[in-house]
mmCIF file of C-alpha atoms in Angstrom:
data_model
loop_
_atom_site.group_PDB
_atom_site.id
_atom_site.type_symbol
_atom_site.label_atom_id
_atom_site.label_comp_id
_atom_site.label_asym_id
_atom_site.label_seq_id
_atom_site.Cartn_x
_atom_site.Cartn_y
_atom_site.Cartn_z
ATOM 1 C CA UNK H 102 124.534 106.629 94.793
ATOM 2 C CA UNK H 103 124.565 104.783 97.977
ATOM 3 C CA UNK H 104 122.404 101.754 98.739
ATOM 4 C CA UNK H 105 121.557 100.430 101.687
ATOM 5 C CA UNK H 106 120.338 96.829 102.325
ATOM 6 C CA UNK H 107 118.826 95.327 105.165
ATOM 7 C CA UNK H 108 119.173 91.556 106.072
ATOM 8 C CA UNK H 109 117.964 89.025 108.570
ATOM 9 C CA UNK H 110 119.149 85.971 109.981
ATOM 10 C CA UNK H 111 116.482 83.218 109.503
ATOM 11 C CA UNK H 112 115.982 79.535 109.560
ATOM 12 C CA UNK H 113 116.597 77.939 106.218
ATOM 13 C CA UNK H 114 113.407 77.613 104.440
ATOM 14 C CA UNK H 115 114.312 73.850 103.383
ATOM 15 C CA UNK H 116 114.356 72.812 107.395
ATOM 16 C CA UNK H 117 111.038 71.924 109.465
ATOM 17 C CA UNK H 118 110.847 74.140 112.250
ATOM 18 C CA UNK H 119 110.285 72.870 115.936
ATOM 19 C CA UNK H 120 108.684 74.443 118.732
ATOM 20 C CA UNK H 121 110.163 74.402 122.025
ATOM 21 C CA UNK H 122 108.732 71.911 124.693
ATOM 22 C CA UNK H 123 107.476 74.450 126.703
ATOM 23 C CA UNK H 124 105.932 76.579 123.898
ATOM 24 C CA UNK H 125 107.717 79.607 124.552
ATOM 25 C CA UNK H 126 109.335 79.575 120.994
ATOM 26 C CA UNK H 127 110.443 78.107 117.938
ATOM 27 C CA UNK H 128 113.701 75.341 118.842
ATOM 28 C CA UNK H 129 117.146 77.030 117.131
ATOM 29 C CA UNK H 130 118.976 74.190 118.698
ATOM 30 C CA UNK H 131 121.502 72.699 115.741
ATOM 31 C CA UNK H 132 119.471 74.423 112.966
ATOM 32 C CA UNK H 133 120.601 75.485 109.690
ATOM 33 C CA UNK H 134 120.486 79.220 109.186
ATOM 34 C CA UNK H 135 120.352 81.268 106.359
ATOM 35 C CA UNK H 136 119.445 84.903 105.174
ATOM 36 C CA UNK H 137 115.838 86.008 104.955
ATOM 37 C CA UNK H 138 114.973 84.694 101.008
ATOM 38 C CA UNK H 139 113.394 88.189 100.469
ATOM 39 C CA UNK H 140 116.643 90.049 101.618
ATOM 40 C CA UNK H 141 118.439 87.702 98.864
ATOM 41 C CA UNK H 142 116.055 89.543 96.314
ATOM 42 C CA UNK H 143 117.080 92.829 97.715
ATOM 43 C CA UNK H 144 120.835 92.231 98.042
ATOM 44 C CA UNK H 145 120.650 90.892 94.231
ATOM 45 C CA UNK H 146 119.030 94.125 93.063
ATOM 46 C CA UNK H 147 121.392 96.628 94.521
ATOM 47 C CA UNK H 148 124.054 95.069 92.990
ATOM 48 C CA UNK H 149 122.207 95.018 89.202
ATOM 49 C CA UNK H 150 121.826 98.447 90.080
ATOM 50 C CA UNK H 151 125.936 98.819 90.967
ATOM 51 C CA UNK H 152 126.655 96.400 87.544
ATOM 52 C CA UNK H 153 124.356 99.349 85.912
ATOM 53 C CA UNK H 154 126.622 101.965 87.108
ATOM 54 C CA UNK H 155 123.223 103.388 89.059
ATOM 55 C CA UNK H 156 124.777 102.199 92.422
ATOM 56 C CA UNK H 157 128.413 103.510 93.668
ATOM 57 C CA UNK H 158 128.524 101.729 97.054
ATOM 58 C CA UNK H 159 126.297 98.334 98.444
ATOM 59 C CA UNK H 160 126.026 98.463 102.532
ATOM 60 C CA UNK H 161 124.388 95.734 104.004
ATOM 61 C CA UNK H 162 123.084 96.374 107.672
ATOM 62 C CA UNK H 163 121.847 93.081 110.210
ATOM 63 C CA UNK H 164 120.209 93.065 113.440
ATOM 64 C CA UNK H 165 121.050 90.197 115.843
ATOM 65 C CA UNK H 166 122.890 87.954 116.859
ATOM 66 C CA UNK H 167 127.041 87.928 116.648
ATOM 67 C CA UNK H 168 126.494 84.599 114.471
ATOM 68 C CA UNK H 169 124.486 86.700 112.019
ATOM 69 C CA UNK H 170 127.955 87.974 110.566
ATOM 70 C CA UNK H 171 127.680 84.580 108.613
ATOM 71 C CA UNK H 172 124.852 85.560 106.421
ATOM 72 C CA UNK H 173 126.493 89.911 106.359
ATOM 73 C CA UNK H 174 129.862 87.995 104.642
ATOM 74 C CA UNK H 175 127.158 85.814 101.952
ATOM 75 C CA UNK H 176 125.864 89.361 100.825
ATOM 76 C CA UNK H 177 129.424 90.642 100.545
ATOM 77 C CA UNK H 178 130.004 88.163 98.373
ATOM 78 C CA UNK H 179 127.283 89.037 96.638
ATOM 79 C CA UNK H 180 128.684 91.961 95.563
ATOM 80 C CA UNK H 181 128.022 94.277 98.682
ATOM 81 C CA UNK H 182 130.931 96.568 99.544
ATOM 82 C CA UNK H 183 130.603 96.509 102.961
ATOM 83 C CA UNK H 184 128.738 95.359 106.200
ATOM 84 C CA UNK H 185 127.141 96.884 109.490
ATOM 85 C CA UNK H 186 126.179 94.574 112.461
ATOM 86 C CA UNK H 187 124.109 95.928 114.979
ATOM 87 C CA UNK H 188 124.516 93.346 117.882
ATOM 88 C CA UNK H 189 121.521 92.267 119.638
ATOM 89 C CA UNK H 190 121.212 88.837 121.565
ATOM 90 C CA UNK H 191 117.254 90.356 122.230
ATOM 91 C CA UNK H 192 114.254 88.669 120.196
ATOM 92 C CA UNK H 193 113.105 92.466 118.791
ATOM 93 C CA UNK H 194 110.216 93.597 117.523
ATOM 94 C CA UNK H 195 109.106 95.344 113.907
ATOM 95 C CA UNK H 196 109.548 98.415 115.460
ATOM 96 C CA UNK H 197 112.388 98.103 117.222
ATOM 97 C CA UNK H 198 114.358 97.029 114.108
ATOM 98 C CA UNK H 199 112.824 99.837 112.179
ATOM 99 C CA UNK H 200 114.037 102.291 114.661
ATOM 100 C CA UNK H 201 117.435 101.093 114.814
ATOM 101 C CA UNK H 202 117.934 100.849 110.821
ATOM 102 C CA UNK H 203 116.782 104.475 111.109
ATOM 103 C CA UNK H 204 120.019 105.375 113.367
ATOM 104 C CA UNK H 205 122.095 103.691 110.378
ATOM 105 C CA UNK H 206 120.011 105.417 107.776
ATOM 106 C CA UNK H 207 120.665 108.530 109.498
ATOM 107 C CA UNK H 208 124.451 107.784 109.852
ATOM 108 C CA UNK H 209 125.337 106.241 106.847
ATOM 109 C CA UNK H 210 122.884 108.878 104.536
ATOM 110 C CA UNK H 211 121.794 106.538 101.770
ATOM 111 C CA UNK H 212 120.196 107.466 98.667
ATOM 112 C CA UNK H 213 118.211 104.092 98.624
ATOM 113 C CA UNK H 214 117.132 101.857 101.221
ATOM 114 C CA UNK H 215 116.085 98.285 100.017
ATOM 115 C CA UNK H 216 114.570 95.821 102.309
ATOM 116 C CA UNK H 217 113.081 91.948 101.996
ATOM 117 C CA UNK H 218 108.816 93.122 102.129
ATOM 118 C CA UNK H 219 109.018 90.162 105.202
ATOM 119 C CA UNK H 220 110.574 87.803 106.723
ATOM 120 C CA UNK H 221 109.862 84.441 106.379
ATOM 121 C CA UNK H 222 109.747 83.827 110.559
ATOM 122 C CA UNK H 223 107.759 86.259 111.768
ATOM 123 C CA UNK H 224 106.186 87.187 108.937
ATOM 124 C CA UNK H 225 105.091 90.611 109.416
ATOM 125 C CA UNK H 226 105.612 92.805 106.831
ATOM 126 C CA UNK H 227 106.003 96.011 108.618
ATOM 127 C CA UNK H 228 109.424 96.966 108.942
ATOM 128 C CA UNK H 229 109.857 98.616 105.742
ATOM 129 C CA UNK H 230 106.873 100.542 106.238
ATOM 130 C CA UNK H 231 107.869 101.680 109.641
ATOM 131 C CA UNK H 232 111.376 102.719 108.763
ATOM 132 C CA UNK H 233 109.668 104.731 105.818
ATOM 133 C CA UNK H 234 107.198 106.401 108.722
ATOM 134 C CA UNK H 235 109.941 107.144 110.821
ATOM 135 C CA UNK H 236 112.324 108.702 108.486
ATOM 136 C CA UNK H 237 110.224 110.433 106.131
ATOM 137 C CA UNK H 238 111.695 108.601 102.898
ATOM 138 C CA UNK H 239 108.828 108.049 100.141
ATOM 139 C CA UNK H 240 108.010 104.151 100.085
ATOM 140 C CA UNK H 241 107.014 101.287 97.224
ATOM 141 C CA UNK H 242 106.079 98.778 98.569
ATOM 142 C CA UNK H 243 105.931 94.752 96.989
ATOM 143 C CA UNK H 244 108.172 96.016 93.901
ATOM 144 C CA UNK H 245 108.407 94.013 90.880
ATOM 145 C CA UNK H 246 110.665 96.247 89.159
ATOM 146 C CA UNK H 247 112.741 99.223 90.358
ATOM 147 C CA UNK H 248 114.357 101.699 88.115
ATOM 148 C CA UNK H 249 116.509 104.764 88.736
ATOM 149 C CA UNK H 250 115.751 108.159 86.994
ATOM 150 C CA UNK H 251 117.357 110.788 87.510
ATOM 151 C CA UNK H 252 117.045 111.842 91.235
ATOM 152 C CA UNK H 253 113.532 109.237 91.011
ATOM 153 C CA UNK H 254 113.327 106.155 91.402
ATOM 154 C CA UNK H 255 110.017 104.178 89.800
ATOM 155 C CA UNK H 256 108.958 101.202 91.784
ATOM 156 C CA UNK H 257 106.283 99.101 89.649
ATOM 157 C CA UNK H 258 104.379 97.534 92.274
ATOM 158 C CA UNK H 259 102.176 94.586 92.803
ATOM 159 C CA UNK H 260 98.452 95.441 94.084
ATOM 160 C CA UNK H 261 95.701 93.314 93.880
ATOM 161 C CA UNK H 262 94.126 94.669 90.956
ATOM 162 C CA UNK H 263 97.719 93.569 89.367
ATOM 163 C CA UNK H 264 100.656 96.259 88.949
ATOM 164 C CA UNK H 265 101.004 100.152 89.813
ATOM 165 C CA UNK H 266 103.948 101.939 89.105
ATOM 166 C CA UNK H 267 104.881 105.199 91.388
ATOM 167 C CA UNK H 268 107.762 107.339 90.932
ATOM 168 C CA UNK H 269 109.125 108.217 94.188
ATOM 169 C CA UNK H 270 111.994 111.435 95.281
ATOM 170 C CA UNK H 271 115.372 110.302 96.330
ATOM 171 C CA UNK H 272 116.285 109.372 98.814
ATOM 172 C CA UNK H 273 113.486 106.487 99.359
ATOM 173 C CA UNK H 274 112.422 102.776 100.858
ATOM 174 C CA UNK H 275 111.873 99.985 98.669
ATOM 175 C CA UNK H 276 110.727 96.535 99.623
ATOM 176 C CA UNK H 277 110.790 93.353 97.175
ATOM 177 C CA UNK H 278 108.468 91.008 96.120
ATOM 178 C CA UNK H 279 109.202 87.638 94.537
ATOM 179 C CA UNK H 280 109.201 88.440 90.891
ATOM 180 C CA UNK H 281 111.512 91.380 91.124
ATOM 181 C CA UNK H 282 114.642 89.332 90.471
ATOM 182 C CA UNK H 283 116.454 85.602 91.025
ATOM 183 C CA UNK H 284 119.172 86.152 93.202
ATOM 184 C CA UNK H 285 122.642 84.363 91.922
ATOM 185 C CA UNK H 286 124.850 82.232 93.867
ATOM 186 C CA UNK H 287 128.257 83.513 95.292
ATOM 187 C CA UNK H 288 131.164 82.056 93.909
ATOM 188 C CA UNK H 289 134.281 80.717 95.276
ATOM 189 C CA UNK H 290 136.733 83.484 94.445
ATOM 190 C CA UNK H 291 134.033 86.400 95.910
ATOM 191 C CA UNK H 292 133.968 84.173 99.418
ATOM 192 C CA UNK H 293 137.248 84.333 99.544
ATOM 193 C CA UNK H 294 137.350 88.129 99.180
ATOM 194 C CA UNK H 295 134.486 88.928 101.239
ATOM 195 C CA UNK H 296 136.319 87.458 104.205
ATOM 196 C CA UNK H 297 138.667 90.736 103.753
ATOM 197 C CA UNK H 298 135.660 93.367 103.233
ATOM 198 C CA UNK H 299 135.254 95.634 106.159
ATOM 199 C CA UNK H 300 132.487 94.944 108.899
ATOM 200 C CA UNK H 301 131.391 97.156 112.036
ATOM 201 C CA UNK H 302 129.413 95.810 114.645
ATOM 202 C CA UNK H 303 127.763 98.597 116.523
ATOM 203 C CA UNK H 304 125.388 98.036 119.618
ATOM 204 C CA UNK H 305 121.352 99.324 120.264
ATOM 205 C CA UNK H 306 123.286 101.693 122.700
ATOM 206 C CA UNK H 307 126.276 102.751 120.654
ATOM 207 C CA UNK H 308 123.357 103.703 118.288
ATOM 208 C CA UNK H 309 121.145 105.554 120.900
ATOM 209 C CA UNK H 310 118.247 103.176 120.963
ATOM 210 C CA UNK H 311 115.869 101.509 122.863
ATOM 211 C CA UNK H 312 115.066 97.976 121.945
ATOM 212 C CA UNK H 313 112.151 97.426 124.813
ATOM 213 C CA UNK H 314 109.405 95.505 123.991
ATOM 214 C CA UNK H 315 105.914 96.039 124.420
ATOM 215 C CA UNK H 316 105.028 92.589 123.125
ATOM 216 C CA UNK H 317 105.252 89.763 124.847
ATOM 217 C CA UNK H 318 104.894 86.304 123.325
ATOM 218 C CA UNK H 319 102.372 83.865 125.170
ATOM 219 C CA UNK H 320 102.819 80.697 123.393
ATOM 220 C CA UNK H 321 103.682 79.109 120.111
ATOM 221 C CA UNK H 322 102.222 76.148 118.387
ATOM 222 C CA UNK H 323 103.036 73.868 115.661
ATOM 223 C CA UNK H 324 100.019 73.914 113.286
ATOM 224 C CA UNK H 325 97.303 71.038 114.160
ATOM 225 C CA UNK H 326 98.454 67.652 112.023
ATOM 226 C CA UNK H 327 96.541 66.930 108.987
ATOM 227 C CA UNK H 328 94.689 64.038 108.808
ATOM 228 C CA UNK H 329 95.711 61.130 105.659
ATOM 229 C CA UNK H 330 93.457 61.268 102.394
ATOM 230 C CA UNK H 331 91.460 58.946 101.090
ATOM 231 C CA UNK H 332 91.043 57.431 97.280
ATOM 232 C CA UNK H 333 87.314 57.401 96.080
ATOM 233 C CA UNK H 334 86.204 55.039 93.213
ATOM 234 C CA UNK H 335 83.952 57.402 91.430
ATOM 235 C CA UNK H 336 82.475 60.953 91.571
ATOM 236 C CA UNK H 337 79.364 59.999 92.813
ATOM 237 C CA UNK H 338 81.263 58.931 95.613
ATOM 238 C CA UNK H 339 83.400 61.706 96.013
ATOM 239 C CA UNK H 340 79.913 63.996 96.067
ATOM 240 C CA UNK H 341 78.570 61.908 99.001
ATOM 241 C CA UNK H 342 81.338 62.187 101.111
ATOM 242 C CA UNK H 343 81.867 66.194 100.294
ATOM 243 C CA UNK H 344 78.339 66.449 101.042
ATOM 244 C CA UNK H 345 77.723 63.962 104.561
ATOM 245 C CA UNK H 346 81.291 64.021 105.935
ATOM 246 C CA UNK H 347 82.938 67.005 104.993
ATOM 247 C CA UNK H 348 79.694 69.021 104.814
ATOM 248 C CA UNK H 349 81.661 71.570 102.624
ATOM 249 C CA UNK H 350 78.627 71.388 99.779
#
């Protein structure tokens, strides 16, 4: 069985992000970059699922940037096989990027297709489901645990009302949630090979698709500061100042 794994390029979750002077963005400028911490979930499970014998060959597939080959050769040493970079310098939308892992999907033909359920800078959680739309594939969404059976795959799934489990035809779309798995570190010796592990870079053209936007971003804002606590010396105190200051009671 093939699996296919999408990843993005992000900014490390560890670094304070800046917005640009002029508001038209977040400030990439000399910032540490790292892959999407919900594509680390996904890479880890498709290769339990190869260390099962459930999974024959791991292809991860990135959209962006040239410099996002940096976080394609982390998942290859991982444990992916191999590694598909569609090139884009263009800040793309959810749809867009569902509609061009949809031209991979259709050329590479995987059984499983396991995406990150967001990404931790835009935040959207909709590319899964619009790759899912767009190819037909079944879809579990949020999965906690994912298990192969037979030509099934049963995606346990977390809901508000706590967990549903749904047993979806092959070939499908899977998206991870937290709990599904802890993602393990590369080590030294599978760097070292995945600088020799094969990866194509392919363009939105190459692949027949148009990237063009219908959003367009107006302005971004840091959120508003917080203003400094205060100590109380008793409850009663802590009422009166809920009550006249806050007015939250």
């Amino acid at each position: 069985m093939k699996v296919l794994v999408a990843v993005k390029r992000v900014v490390d979750y560890n670094v304070k992000v800046r917005v640009k002077a002029d508001d038209s963005g977040v400030d990439l400028a000399n910032i540490k970059m790292a892959m999407n911490p919900f594509c680390e979930i996904a890479v880890e499970e498709a290769v339990r699922l190869k260390e099962l014998g459930t999974a024959t060959e791991i292809v991860v597939v990135s959209i962006g940037p040239a410099t996002a080959q940096e976080q394609l050769r982390t998942a290859l040493a991982l444990g992916a096989d191999r590694a598909v970079l569609v090139e884009s310098a263009e800040e793309l939308t959810s749809l867009a990027v569902a509609k061009l892992l949809k031209a991979v999907v259709d050329k590479e033909q995987p059984q499983l297709v396991i995406l990150g359920k967001q990404a931790i800078d835009s935040d959207n959680n909709q590319t899964g489901q619009m790759l899912a739309a767009l190819s037909g594939y079944a879809q579990g969404t949020f999965a906690s645990r994912v298990e192969i059976a037979g030509d099934k795959v049963n995606v346990t799934r977390e809901v508000d009302g706590g967990l549903q489990t749904v047993s979806l035809n092959l070939p499908a779309i899977v998206t991870t949630d937290l709990r599904l798995n802890e993602p393990r570190y590369a080590s030294l010796p599978n760097i070292m090979k995945a600088k020799k592990k094969p990866l194509e870079t392919v363009t939105p053209d190459a692949l027949g698709v148009s990237t063009a936007s219908t959003n367009k971003t107006l302005k971004v804002e840091a959120p508003a500061a917080r203003s400094a606590g205060i100590k109380v010396k008793s409850v009663a105190e802590l009422v009166e100042k809920l009550k006249n200051e806050a007015k939250v009671i």
